[in-house]
Short mmCIF file of C-alpha atoms in Angstrom, two decimals:
data_model
loop_
_atom_site.label_atom_id
_atom_site.label_comp_id
_atom_site.label_asym_id
_atom_site.label_seq_id
_atom_site.Cartn_x
_atom_site.Cartn_y
_atom_site.Cartn_z
CA MET O 26 186.72 236.00 121.81
CA ALA O 27 186.45 232.45 120.53
CA ASP O 28 184.32 231.66 117.63
CA GLU O 29 181.42 229.50 118.59
CA ARG O 30 179.22 227.28 116.28
CA VAL O 31 176.26 225.31 117.40
CA TYR O 32 174.86 222.65 115.09
CA SER O 33 171.24 221.53 116.01
CA ALA O 34 169.92 218.17 115.35
CA PRO O 35 166.91 216.19 116.76
CA GLY O 36 168.33 214.26 119.67
CA ASP O 37 172.05 214.70 119.03
CA VAL O 38 173.81 217.96 118.81
CA ILE O 39 177.51 218.99 118.04
CA GLU O 40 178.63 222.13 119.68
CA ALA O 41 181.89 223.37 118.21
CA THR O 42 183.56 225.84 120.52
CA GLN O 43 187.28 226.54 119.78
CA PRO O 44 189.39 224.94 120.95
CA VAL O 45 187.05 222.21 122.42
CA VAL O 46 184.33 220.29 120.35
CA LEU O 47 181.46 219.01 122.60
CA VAL O 48 179.03 216.26 121.40
CA ASN O 49 175.60 216.14 123.02
CA ARG O 50 175.24 212.39 123.80
CA TYR O 51 172.21 212.32 126.12
CA ARG O 52 169.21 214.59 126.74
CA GLY O 53 168.34 215.73 130.29
CA PHE O 54 165.33 213.43 130.32
CA THR O 55 167.34 210.36 129.44
CA ARG O 56 170.05 211.18 132.09
CA ILE O 57 167.41 211.56 134.78
CA ASN O 58 165.80 208.35 133.68
CA HIS O 59 169.22 206.61 133.71
CA TRP O 60 170.02 207.82 137.30
CA ILE O 61 166.52 206.83 138.62
CA THR O 62 167.14 203.36 137.20
CA ALA O 63 170.52 203.24 138.86
CA GLY O 64 169.12 204.47 142.22
CA CYS O 65 166.56 201.70 142.12
CA MET O 66 169.19 199.08 141.38
CA ILE O 67 171.15 200.15 144.42
CA VAL O 68 168.16 200.18 146.77
CA LEU O 69 167.00 196.74 145.53
CA LEU O 70 170.52 195.39 145.88
CA LEU O 71 170.78 196.46 149.51
CA SER O 72 167.15 195.62 150.46
CA GLY O 73 167.32 192.32 148.58
CA PHE O 74 170.50 191.35 150.44
CA SER O 75 168.89 192.18 153.82
CA LEU O 76 166.03 189.79 153.11
CA PHE O 77 168.14 187.07 151.52
CA HIS O 78 169.76 185.75 154.77
CA PRO O 79 169.51 186.48 158.41
CA SER O 80 173.22 187.43 158.65
CA LEU O 81 172.45 190.33 156.36
CA PHE O 82 169.25 191.37 158.06
CA TRP O 83 171.11 194.39 159.72
CA LEU O 84 170.89 196.10 156.31
CA THR O 85 167.20 196.63 156.84
CA SER O 86 168.21 199.43 159.29
CA LEU O 87 169.05 201.42 156.18
CA PHE O 88 165.40 201.50 155.35
CA GLY O 89 163.78 201.79 158.81
CA GLY O 90 163.63 198.07 159.84
CA GLY O 91 162.41 194.84 158.45
CA GLN O 92 158.72 195.68 157.86
CA THR O 93 159.63 198.81 155.92
CA THR O 94 162.09 196.99 153.87
CA ARG O 95 159.55 194.17 153.11
CA TRP O 96 157.10 196.49 151.42
CA LEU O 97 159.67 198.87 149.92
CA HIS O 98 161.58 196.25 147.97
CA PRO O 99 158.75 195.20 145.64
CA LEU O 100 157.55 198.75 145.12
CA VAL O 101 161.03 199.95 144.11
CA GLY O 102 161.08 196.84 141.91
CA LEU O 103 157.99 198.07 140.10
CA LEU O 104 159.68 201.46 139.78
CA LEU O 105 162.79 199.92 138.39
CA PHE O 106 160.72 198.09 135.72
CA ALA O 107 158.86 201.24 134.68
CA SER O 108 162.04 203.29 134.60
CA PHE O 109 164.06 200.78 132.67
CA PHE O 110 161.14 200.36 130.21
CA LEU O 111 161.50 204.07 129.34
CA LEU O 112 165.16 203.63 128.71
CA PHE O 113 164.45 200.58 126.54
CA VAL O 114 162.01 202.52 124.41
CA GLN O 115 164.60 205.11 123.85
CA MET O 116 167.64 202.88 123.25
CA TRP O 117 166.67 199.58 121.81
CA LYS O 118 167.21 200.50 118.18
CA LEU O 119 170.66 201.82 118.81
CA ASN O 120 171.52 198.56 120.67
CA LEU O 121 170.66 196.25 117.75
CA PRO O 122 173.65 194.15 116.60
CA ARG O 123 175.77 195.58 113.89
CA ARG O 124 178.45 194.08 111.58
CA GLU O 125 181.33 195.74 113.48
CA ASP O 126 180.11 194.31 116.79
CA MET O 127 181.61 190.88 116.03
CA GLU O 128 184.92 192.22 114.97
CA TRP O 129 185.06 194.36 118.23
CA SER O 130 184.22 191.34 120.26
CA LEU O 131 186.98 189.24 118.57
CA ARG O 132 189.44 192.10 119.35
CA ILE O 133 188.49 192.25 123.03
CA GLY O 134 192.21 191.98 123.84
CA ASP O 135 192.92 195.27 122.01
CA VAL O 136 190.03 196.86 123.81
CA LEU O 137 191.49 195.90 127.29
CA LYS O 138 194.98 197.14 126.25
CA GLY O 139 193.63 200.31 124.98
CA HIS O 140 194.71 199.71 121.23
CA GLU O 141 191.59 201.34 119.90
CA GLU O 142 193.33 202.19 116.65
CA ARG O 143 193.06 198.44 115.81
CA LEU O 144 189.35 198.41 116.30
CA PRO O 145 186.56 198.98 113.86
CA GLU O 146 184.59 202.24 113.79
CA LEU O 147 181.69 201.92 116.07
CA GLY O 148 178.22 203.36 116.32
CA LYS O 149 176.80 204.95 119.44
CA TYR O 150 177.24 201.78 121.52
CA ASN O 151 179.93 199.00 121.40
CA ALA O 152 179.23 195.34 121.70
CA GLY O 153 180.00 195.33 125.39
CA GLN O 154 177.47 198.11 126.07
CA LYS O 155 174.89 196.30 123.98
CA MET O 156 175.40 193.05 125.99
CA VAL O 157 174.76 194.97 129.16
CA PHE O 158 171.67 196.54 127.76
CA TRP O 159 170.17 193.36 126.51
CA SER O 160 171.24 191.34 129.59
CA MET O 161 169.51 193.81 131.86
CA SER O 162 166.47 193.96 129.64
CA GLY O 163 166.02 190.17 129.98
CA LEU O 164 166.89 190.00 133.64
CA ILE O 165 164.50 192.68 134.68
CA VAL O 166 161.66 190.92 132.89
CA VAL O 167 162.48 187.76 134.77
CA LEU O 168 162.82 189.65 138.05
CA ILE O 169 159.40 191.44 137.62
CA ILE O 170 157.63 188.22 136.75
CA THR O 171 159.11 186.14 139.58
CA GLY O 172 158.78 189.06 141.88
CA ILE O 173 155.02 189.10 141.38
CA MET O 174 154.82 185.45 141.77
CA ILE O 175 156.47 185.61 145.28
CA TRP O 176 154.66 188.77 146.41
CA GLU O 177 152.39 187.06 148.85
CA GLN O 178 150.85 190.24 150.19
CA TYR O 179 148.91 190.76 146.98
CA PHE O 180 149.33 187.61 144.87
CA ALA O 181 149.32 184.80 147.42
CA SER O 182 146.79 182.76 145.34
CA LEU O 183 148.53 183.37 142.02
CA VAL O 184 150.72 180.20 142.12
CA SER O 185 151.09 177.08 144.32
CA ILE O 186 153.60 176.98 147.07
CA PRO O 187 156.08 174.59 145.05
CA VAL O 188 155.86 177.02 142.16
CA ARG O 189 156.51 179.97 144.43
CA ARG O 190 159.64 178.21 145.80
CA VAL O 191 160.98 177.73 142.21
CA ALA O 192 160.11 181.33 141.52
CA LEU O 193 162.00 182.53 144.64
CA ALA O 194 165.10 180.60 143.54
CA VAL O 195 164.91 182.07 139.99
CA HIS O 196 164.45 185.55 141.41
CA ALA O 197 167.51 185.25 143.56
CA LEU O 198 169.67 183.92 140.62
CA ALA O 199 168.40 186.58 138.22
CA ALA O 200 169.09 189.24 141.01
CA LEU O 201 172.72 187.90 141.33
CA ALA O 202 173.21 188.06 137.64
CA ALA O 203 171.77 191.58 137.35
CA ILE O 204 174.05 192.66 140.18
CA LEU O 205 177.12 191.25 138.26
CA VAL O 206 176.05 193.10 135.07
CA PHE O 207 175.40 196.27 137.03
CA ILE O 208 179.02 196.07 138.52
CA ALA O 209 180.52 195.53 135.09
CA HIS O 210 178.63 198.48 133.75
CA VAL O 211 179.86 200.71 136.52
CA TYR O 212 183.42 199.55 136.23
CA ALA O 213 183.49 199.99 132.45
CA ALA O 214 182.16 203.54 132.83
CA ILE O 215 184.83 204.35 135.26
CA TRP O 216 187.62 202.59 133.35
CA THR O 217 186.80 204.49 130.11
CA ARG O 218 187.79 207.98 131.07
CA GLY O 219 185.21 210.57 129.97
CA THR O 220 182.25 208.18 129.92
CA ILE O 221 180.66 209.31 133.19
CA ARG O 222 180.47 212.81 131.97
CA ALA O 223 178.02 211.76 129.31
CA MET O 224 175.46 210.92 132.07
CA THR O 225 176.34 213.83 134.38
CA ARG O 226 176.72 216.71 131.88
CA GLY O 227 175.16 215.12 128.78
CA THR O 228 178.13 215.91 126.67
CA VAL O 229 181.42 214.17 125.67
CA THR O 230 184.34 215.70 124.07
CA GLY O 231 184.84 215.39 120.32
CA GLY O 232 188.16 213.52 121.00
CA TRP O 233 186.31 210.98 123.21
CA ALA O 234 183.63 210.47 120.53
CA TYR O 235 186.17 210.13 117.75
CA ARG O 236 188.34 207.61 119.79
CA HIS O 237 185.46 205.37 121.03
CA HIS O 238 182.44 205.87 118.79
CA ARG O 239 183.92 207.16 115.49
CA LYS O 240 181.09 205.90 113.30
CA TRP O 241 178.47 207.57 115.47
CA LEU O 242 180.29 210.82 115.27
CA ARG O 243 180.63 210.62 111.48
CA GLU O 244 176.96 209.73 111.15
CA LEU O 245 175.99 212.74 113.25
CA ALA O 246 178.34 215.06 111.38
CA ARG O 247 177.11 213.85 108.06
CA ARG O 248 173.54 214.28 109.05
CA ARG O 249 174.00 217.88 109.66
CA GLY O 250 176.44 218.41 106.81
CA THR O 251 179.27 219.50 109.10
CA GLY O 252 181.72 216.73 108.37
CA PRO O 253 183.51 214.98 105.46
CA ALA O 254 181.12 213.05 103.16
CA GLU O 255 182.90 209.78 103.58
#
């Protein structure tokens, strides 16, 4: 029977089970929070497109018609803001810029070619992931502010009609930018094998952690006294 050792730590955990080492990357609460946010993005993408142009109005049938879509879209927008805020509280410190992020960015060619041995050791997130995080943070703030400004059912007297028109244009542009960032995030998760596992099972293999986020793995191991004191 294989020897199993479990090292407990607040938040992050290393489970060493011969011959596989598993690193606990996300708690169950964080994973649920993440998937609620992702679900909101998809609903907002489809409902937003359906209201954007008459040629896309047929998409409202996914939500029970135009009237349902009209009240559903802003309510899901509020849910997105609340859900992402919880993610922000949990992750903002880990997404602060670090010295190695600049070197990683300058070696983006090696990243795309898979030459990770030429890259600096990284913490829990790389510069690309941090860019997605901060981009979505800013865009969601813009979307919630402009969304309230154009929500005529409850805030018709909040701003003048000319200001509402500008807010509508800004809202549409911010939504487009958020969709592009969202697509890039999904593509990167699929492209980097083993990444999706972190948000479905909560764990990654030790090999994945060592290859992509070695500094984070060393910090975690050193914190529990299970790795080399380098």
